[in-house]
Coordinates of C-alpha atoms in Angstrom, one line a residue:
X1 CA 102.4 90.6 115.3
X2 CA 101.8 94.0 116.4
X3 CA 103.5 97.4 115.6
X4 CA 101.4 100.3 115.5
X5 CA 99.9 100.5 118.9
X6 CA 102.6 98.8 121.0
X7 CA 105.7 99.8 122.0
X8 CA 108.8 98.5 120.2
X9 CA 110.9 96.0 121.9
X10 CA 114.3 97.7 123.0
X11 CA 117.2 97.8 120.8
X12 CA 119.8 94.7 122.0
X13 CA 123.2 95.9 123.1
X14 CA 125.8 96.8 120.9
X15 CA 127.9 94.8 119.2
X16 CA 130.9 96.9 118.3
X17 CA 132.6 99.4 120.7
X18 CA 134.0 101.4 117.5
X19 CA 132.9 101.4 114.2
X20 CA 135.1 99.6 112.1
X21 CA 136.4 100.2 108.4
X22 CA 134.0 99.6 106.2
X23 CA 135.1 96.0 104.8
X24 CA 134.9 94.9 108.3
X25 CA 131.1 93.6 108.9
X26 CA 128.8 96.3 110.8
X27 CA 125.8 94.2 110.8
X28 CA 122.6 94.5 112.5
X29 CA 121.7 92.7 115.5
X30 CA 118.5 90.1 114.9
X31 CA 116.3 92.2 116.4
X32 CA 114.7 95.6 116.6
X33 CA 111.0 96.1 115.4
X34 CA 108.0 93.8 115.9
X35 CA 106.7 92.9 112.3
X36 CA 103.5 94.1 110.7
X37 CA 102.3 92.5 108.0
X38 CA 100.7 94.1 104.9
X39 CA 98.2 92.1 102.4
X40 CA 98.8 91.8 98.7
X41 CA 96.8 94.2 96.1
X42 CA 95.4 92.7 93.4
X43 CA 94.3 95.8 91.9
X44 CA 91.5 96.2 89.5
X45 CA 91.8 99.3 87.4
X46 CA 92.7 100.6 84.1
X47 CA 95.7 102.9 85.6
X48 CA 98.8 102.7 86.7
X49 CA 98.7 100.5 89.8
X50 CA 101.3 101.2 91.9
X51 CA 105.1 102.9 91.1
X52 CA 108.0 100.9 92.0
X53 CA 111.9 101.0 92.3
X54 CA 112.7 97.8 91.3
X55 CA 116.0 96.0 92.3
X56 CA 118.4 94.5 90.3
X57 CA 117.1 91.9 88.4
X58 CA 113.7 89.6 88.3
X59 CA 114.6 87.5 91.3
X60 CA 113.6 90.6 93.1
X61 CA 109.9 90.1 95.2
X62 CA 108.0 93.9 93.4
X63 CA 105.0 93.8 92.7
X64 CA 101.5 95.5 93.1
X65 CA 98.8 95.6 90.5
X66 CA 96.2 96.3 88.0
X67 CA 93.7 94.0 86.6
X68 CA 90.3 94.5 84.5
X69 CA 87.3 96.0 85.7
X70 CA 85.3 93.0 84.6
X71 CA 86.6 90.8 87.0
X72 CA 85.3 93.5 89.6
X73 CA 82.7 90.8 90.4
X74 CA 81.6 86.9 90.2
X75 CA 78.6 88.1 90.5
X76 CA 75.6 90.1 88.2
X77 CA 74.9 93.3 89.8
X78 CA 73.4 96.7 88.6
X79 CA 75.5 99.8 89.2
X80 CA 73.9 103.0 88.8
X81 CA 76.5 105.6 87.9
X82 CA 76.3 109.3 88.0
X83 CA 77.4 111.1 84.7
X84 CA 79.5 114.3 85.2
X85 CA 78.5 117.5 83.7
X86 CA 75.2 116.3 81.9
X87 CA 72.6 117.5 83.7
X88 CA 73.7 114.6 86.5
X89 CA 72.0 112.0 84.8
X90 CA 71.8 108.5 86.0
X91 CA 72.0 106.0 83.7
X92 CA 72.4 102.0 84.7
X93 CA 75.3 99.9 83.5
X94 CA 75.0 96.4 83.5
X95 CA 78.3 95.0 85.2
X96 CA 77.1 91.2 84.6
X97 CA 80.9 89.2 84.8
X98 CA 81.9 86.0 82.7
X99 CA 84.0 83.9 85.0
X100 CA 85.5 82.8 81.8
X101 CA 88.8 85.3 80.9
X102 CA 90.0 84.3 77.1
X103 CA 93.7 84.2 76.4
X104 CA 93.5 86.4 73.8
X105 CA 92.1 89.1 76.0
X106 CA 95.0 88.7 78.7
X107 CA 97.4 88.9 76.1
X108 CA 95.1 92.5 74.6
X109 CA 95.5 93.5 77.7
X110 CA 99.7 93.4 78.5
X111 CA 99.6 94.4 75.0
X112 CA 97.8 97.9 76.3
X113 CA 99.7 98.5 79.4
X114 CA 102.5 98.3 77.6
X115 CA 101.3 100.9 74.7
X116 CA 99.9 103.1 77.2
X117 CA 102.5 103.3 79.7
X118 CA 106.0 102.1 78.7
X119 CA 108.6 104.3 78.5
X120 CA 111.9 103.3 76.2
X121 CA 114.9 103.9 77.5
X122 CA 117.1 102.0 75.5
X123 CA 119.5 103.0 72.8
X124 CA 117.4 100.7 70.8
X125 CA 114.9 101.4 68.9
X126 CA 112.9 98.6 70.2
X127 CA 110.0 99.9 70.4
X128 CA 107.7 102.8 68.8
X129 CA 103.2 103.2 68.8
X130 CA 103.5 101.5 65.1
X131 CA 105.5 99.0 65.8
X132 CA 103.9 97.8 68.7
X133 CA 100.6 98.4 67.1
X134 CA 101.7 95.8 63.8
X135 CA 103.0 92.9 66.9
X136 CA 99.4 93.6 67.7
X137 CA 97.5 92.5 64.7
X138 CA 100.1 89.9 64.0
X139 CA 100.1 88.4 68.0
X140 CA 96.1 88.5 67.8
X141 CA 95.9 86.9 64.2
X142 CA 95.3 83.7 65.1
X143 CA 93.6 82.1 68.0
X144 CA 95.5 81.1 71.5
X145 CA 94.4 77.4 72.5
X146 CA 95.9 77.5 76.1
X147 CA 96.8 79.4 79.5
X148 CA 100.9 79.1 79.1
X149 CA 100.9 79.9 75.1
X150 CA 99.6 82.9 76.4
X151 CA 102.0 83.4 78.8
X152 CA 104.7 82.4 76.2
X153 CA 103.3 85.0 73.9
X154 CA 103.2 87.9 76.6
X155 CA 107.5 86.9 77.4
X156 CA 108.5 87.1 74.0
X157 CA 106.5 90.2 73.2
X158 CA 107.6 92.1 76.3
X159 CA 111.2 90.8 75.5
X160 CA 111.4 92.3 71.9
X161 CA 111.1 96.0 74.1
X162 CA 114.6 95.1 75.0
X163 CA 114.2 96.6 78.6
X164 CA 115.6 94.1 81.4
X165 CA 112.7 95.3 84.0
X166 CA 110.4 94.5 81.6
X167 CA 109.0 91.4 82.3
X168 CA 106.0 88.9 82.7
X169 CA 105.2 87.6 86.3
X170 CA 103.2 84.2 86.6
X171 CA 100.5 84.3 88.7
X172 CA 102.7 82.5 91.4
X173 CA 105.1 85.1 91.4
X174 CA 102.7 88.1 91.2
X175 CA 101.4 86.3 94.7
X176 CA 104.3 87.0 96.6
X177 CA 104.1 90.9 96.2
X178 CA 101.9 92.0 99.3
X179 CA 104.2 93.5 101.2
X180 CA 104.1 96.3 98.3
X181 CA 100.1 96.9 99.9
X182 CA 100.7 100.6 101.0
X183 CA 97.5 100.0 103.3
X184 CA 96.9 96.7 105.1
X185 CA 93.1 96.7 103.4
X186 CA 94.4 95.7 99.7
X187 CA 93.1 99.3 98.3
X188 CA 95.0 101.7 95.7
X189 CA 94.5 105.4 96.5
X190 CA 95.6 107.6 93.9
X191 CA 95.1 111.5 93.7
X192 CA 93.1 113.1 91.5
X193 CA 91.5 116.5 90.4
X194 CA 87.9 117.5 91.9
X195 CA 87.4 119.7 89.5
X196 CA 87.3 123.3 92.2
X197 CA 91.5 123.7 91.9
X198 CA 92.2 120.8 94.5
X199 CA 92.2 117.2 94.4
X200 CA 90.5 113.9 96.1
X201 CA 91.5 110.7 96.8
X202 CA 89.9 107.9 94.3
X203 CA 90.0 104.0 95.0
X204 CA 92.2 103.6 91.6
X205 CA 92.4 99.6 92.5
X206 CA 91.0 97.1 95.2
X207 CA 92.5 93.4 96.2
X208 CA 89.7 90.4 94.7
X209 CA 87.9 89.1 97.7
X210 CA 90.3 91.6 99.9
X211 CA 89.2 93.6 102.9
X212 CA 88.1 96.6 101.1
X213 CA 86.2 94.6 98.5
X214 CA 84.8 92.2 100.9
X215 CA 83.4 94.8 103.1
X216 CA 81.9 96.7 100.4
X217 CA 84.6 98.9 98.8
X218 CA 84.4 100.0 95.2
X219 CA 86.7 100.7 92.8
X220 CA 85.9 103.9 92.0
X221 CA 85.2 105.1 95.3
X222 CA 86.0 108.6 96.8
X223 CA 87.9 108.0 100.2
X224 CA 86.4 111.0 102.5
X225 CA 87.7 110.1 106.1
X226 CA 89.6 107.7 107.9
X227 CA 89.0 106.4 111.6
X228 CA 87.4 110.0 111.9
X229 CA 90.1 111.9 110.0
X230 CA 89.3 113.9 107.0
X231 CA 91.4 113.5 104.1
X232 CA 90.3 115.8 101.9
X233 CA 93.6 118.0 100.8
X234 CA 96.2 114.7 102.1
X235 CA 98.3 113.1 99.6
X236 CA 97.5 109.2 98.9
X237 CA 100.7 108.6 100.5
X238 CA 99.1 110.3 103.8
X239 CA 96.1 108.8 103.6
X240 CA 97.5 105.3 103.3
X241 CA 99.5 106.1 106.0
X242 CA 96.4 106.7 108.1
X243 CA 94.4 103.2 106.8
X244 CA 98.0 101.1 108.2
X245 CA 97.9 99.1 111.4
X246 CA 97.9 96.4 113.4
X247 CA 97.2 93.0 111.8
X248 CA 93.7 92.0 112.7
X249 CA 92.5 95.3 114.0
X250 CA 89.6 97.3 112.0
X251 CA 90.0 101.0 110.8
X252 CA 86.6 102.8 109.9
X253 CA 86.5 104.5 106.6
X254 CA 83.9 106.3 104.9
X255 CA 83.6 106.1 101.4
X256 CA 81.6 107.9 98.4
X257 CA 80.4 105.3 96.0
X258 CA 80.1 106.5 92.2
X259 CA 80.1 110.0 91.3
X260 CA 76.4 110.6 93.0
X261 CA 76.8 109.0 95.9
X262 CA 75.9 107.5 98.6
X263 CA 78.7 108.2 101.5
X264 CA 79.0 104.8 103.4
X265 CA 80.8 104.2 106.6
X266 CA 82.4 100.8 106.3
X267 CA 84.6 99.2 108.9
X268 CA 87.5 97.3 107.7
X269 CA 89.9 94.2 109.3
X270 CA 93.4 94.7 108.3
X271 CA 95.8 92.1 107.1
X272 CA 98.9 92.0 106.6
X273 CA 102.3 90.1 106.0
X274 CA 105.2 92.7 105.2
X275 CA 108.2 92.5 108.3
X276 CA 109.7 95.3 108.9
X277 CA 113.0 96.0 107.1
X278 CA 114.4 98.2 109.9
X279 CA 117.4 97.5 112.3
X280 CA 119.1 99.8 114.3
X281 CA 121.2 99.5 117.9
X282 CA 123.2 102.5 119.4
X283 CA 127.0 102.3 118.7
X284 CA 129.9 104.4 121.3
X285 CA 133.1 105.9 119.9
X286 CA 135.9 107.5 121.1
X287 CA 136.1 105.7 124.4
X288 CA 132.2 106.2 124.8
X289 CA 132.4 110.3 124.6
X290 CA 130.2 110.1 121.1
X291 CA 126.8 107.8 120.9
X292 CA 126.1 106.8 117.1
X293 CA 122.6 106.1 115.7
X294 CA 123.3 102.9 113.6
X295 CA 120.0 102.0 111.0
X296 CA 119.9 99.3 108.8
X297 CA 117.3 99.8 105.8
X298 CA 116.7 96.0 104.2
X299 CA 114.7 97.0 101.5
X300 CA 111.9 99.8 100.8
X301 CA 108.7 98.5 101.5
X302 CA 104.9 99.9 103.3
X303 CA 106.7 99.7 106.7
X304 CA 110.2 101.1 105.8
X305 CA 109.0 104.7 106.9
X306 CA 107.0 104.2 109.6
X307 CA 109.3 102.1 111.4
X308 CA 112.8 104.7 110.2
X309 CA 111.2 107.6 112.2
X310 CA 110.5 105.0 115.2
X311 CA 113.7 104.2 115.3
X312 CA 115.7 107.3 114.3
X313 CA 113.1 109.0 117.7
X314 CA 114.2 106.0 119.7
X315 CA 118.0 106.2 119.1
X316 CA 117.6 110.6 119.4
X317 CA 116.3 109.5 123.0
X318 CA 119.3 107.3 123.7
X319 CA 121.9 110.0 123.2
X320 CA 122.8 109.5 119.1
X321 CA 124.4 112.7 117.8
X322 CA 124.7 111.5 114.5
X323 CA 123.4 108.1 112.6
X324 CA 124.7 105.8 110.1
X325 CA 122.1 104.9 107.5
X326 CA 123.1 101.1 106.1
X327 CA 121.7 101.1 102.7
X328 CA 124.7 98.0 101.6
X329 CA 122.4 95.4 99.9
X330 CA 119.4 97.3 99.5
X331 CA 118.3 96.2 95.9
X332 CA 115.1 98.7 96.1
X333 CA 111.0 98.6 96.7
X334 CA 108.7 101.6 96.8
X335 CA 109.7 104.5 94.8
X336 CA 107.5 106.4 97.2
X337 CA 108.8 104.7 100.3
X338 CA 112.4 105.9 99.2
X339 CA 111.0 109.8 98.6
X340 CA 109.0 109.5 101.7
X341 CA 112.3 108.4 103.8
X342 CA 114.5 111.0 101.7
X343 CA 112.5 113.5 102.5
X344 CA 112.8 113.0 106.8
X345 CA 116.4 114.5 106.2
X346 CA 116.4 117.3 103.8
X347 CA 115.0 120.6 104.4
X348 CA 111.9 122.0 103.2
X349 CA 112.2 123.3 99.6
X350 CA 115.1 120.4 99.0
X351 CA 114.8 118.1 95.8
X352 CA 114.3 114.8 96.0
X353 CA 114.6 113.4 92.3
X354 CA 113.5 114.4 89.2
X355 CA 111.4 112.1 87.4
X356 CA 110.6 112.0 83.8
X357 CA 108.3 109.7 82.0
X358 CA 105.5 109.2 78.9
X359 CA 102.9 110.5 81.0
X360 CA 103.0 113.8 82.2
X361 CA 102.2 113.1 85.6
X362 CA 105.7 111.5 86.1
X363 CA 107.6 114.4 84.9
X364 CA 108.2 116.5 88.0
X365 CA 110.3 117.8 90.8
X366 CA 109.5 116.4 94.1
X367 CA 111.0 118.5 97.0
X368 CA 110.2 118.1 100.9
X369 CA 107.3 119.9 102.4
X370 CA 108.5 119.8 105.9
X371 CA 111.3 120.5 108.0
X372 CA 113.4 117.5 108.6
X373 CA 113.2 115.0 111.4
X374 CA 117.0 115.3 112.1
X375 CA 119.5 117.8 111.5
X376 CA 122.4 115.4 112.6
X377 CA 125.5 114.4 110.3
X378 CA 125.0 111.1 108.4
X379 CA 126.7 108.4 107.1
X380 CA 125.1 106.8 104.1
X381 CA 126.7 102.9 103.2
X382 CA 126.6 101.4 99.8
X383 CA 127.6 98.8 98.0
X384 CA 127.6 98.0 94.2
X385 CA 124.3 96.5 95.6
X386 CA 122.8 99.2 96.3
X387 CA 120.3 100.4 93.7
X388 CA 116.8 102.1 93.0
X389 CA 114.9 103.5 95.8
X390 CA 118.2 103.1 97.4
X391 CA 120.5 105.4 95.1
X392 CA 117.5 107.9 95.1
X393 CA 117.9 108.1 99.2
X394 CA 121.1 108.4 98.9
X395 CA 121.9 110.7 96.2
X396 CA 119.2 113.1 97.5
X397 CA 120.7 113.1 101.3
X398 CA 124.5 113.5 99.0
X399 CA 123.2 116.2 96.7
X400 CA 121.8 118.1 99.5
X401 CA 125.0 118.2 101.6
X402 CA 122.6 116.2 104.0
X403 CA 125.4 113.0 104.0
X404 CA 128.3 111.7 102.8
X405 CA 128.2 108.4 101.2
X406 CA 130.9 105.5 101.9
X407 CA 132.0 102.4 100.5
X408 CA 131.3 101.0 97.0
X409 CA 129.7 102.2 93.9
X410 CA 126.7 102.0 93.7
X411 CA 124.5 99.6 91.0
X412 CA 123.3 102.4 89.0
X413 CA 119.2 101.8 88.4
X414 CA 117.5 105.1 87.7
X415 CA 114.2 103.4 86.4
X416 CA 111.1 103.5 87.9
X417 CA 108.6 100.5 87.1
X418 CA 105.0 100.1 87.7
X419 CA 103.2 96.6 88.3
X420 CA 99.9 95.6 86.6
X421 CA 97.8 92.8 87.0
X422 CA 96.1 90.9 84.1
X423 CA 93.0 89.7 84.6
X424 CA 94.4 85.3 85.3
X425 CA 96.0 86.4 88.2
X426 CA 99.5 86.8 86.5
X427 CA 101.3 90.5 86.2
X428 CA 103.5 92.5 84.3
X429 CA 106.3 94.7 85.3
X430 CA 106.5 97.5 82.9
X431 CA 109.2 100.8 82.9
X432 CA 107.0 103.8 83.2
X433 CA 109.7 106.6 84.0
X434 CA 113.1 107.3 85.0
X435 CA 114.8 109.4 87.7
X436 CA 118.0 112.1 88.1
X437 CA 119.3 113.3 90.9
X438 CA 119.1 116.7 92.5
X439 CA 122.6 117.8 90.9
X440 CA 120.9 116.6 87.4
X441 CA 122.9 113.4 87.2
X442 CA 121.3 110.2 85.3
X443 CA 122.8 107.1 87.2
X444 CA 121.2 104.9 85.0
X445 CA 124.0 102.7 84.3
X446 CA 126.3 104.4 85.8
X447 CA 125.7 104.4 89.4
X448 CA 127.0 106.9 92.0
X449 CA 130.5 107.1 93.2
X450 CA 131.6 107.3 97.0
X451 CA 132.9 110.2 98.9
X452 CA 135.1 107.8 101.2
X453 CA 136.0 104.3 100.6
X454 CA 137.0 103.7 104.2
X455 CA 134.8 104.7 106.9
X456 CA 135.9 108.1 107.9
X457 CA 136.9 110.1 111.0
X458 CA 133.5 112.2 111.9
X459 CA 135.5 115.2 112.1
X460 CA 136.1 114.5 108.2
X461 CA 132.1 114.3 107.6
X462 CA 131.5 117.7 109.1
X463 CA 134.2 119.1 107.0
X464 CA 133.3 117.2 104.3
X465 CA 129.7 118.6 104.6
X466 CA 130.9 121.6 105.7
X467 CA 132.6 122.1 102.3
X468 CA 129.5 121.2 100.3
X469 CA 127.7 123.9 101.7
X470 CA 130.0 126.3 101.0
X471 CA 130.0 125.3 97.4
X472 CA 126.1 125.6 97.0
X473 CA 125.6 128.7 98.7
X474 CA 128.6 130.2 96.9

């Protein structure tokens, strides 16, 4: 299926002349966007594979990943590696790879993840470094005879944490989490210092037998330009952004290897399975005077941006003069997808979410660098389903007099997981951080209340709005 470089098919005619209250059905009609397809990353690295809003609970497809270096390779190889800051010498590590992975060291390594990254956010006190360092020695005491005692061992031990989202993933389930691939080449980008005040984009993971890794991608890699563009100074989301496309098509990237070198321009066939989870038609009130942008949002995954602004463009062209963003049922995906869409309606300088965590990378204010794609009055919908990625779209658009939110209260998930990979193909889901809103308000169990249980008069949004703004600025 094709997206990128195709036009979209038009949107099918409406189905409602009015919009109705909100317990009546305003559902989208089958069809909207072509599908792209994105392929799954099984990532090896030692970091933090990819953030996550997950939904409610397991049953939920999330999942991206991070796996040992060792199993980089089946085969021997030398890799010559350039040591920083000592006089650039080379030195040559062996990277020889036992096909054989012991159950003790897949349980060692969940056992890590979770020490290095977890973050307890439970009244409990389930959890603390020497605790979880004594379920070490006592786990690893004895010797694992098979594959699923090791999986047992890895459920009970991430259960004790007493975290719901939490969890183990068996390698069939950990399968089913491509459409999380924010590139359509099975590579992680992730941002880090280059040491003169700015930053560059590292390969923090790659997908086994992938694209990237099949055409000669390293973990480890510094991304320097894609199909021609530079990315030095973009953010990974950018440059990720620049890798996507068509399923089947190639996109040229060229890479540094190591820290010495040498660049390599390497062409690279996408693949890809996520469907777009965007919907949206036109809807006419008030005997036709007034054309509504109606979007349905499905769930937050690589295409959920990409194809918003497509259709929020298309819908402008039609004649909308304000929208109606469906977020009923939206159990989550990408924490980054739902900042990324967040930030296409606030103004520049306007918070996102606050996001605290262990590590201080996730304790930070994320605002919007841009102008906003619309300036038009929005309806948000939600639904006690509603949760995650979702409640931190919604919340920011609320908080920032951007929308007003109808319907039901929402689920109330302000946690933010990450996905790893172990190194048999299976995963774990692990809470690295948690969110509040821009009015400093932890939904975490609480969830976010309505501004209008019935779907409202627009003249009662703009006053609605109208109001809020009033109150910030005064």
């Amino acid at each position: 299926m094709r997206l990128l470089h195709n036009p979209l098919p038009s949107p099918s005619p409406p189905l409602l002349t009015s919009f109705s209250p909100i317990k009546a059905s305003i559902l989208p009609k089958k069809s909207s966007f072509i599908s792209h397809h994105k392929p799954l990353q099984q990532l090896l690295s030692t970091g933090v594979s990819f953030v996550l809003s997950l939904g409610l609970l397991v049953s939920a497809p999330v999942s991206i990943a991070l796996e040992s270096p060792s199993l980089q390779s089946s085969n021997s190889s030398l890799e010559v590696i350039c040591r920083e800051n000592e006089a650039d010498e080379v030195y040559v590590k062996d990277t020889e790879v036992s096909k054989v992975v012991s159950n003790e060291s897949i349980v060692e390594e969940a056992w890590q993840i979770v020490n290095d990254s977890f973050l307890n956010t439970s009244d409990r006190r389930s959890w603390s470094p020497e605790s979880w360092l004594q379920k070490k020695d006592d786990i690893l005491s004895s010797s694992i005879q098979t594959r699923s005692k090791a999986h047992d061992i890895i459920k009970r031990m991430l259960a004790s944490l007493g975290d719901p989202y939490t969890r183990f993933l068996s390698p069939e389930q950990f399968s089913k989490m491509a459409i999380y691939d924010m590139t359509g080449i099975g590579v992680n980008l992730r941002d880090v210092p280059d040491g003169n005040g700015g930053s560059k984009l590292k390969v923090l993971g790659l997908l086994l037998d992938g694209p990237a890794h099949n055409a000669g991608v390293r973990q480890g890699d510094e991304l320097i330009s894609v199909n021609g563009v530079d990315v030095l100074g973009k953010s990974s989301f950018e440059a990720s952004s620049l890798l996507l496309g068509p399923n089947g098509t190639s996109v040229n990237i060229m890479v540094k290897h190591g820290n010495c070198g040498p660049v390599q321009s390497i062409d690279v066939e996408r693949q890809s399975i996520a469907k777009t989870p965007v919907f949206y038609r036109l809807e006419q009130i008030e005997n036709g005077s007034t054309s509504v942008g109606y979007v349905r949002l499905k769930e937050f995954n690589a295409l959920a941006r990409k194809d918003l602004v497509t259709a929020i463009k298309r819908l402008e062209g039609m004649g909308a003069s304000s929208f109606v963003l469906d977020l009923r049922d939206n159990l989550g995906g990408l924490v980054q997808a739902g900042i990324e869409i967040a930030k296409l309606f606030l103004n520049e300088g306007d918070t996102v979410i606050y996001t605290v965590g262990r590590d201080p990378q996730y304790t930070r204010n994320i605002v919007a660098e841009a102008p906003p794609l619309i300036t038009a009055p929005v309806i948000v919908l939600v639904n006690k389903s509603t949760a995650s990625a979702s409640e931190i779209v919604a919340t920011a658009l609320h908080d920032n007099c951007r929308a007003v939110l109808v319907g039901d209260k929402t689920y109330g998930k302000g946690l933010i997981q990450s996905v790893f990979e172990l190194p048999d193909g299976s995963g774990v889901v692990v809470t690295i951080g948690k969110y509040v809103t821009p009015n400093h308000m932890d939904i975490n169990g609480n969830g976010v209340e309505p501004d209008f249980r019935n779907f409202p008069a627009w003249n009662e949004v703009n006053n609605h709005l109208s109001k809020c703004h009033k109150q910030q600025d005064g």
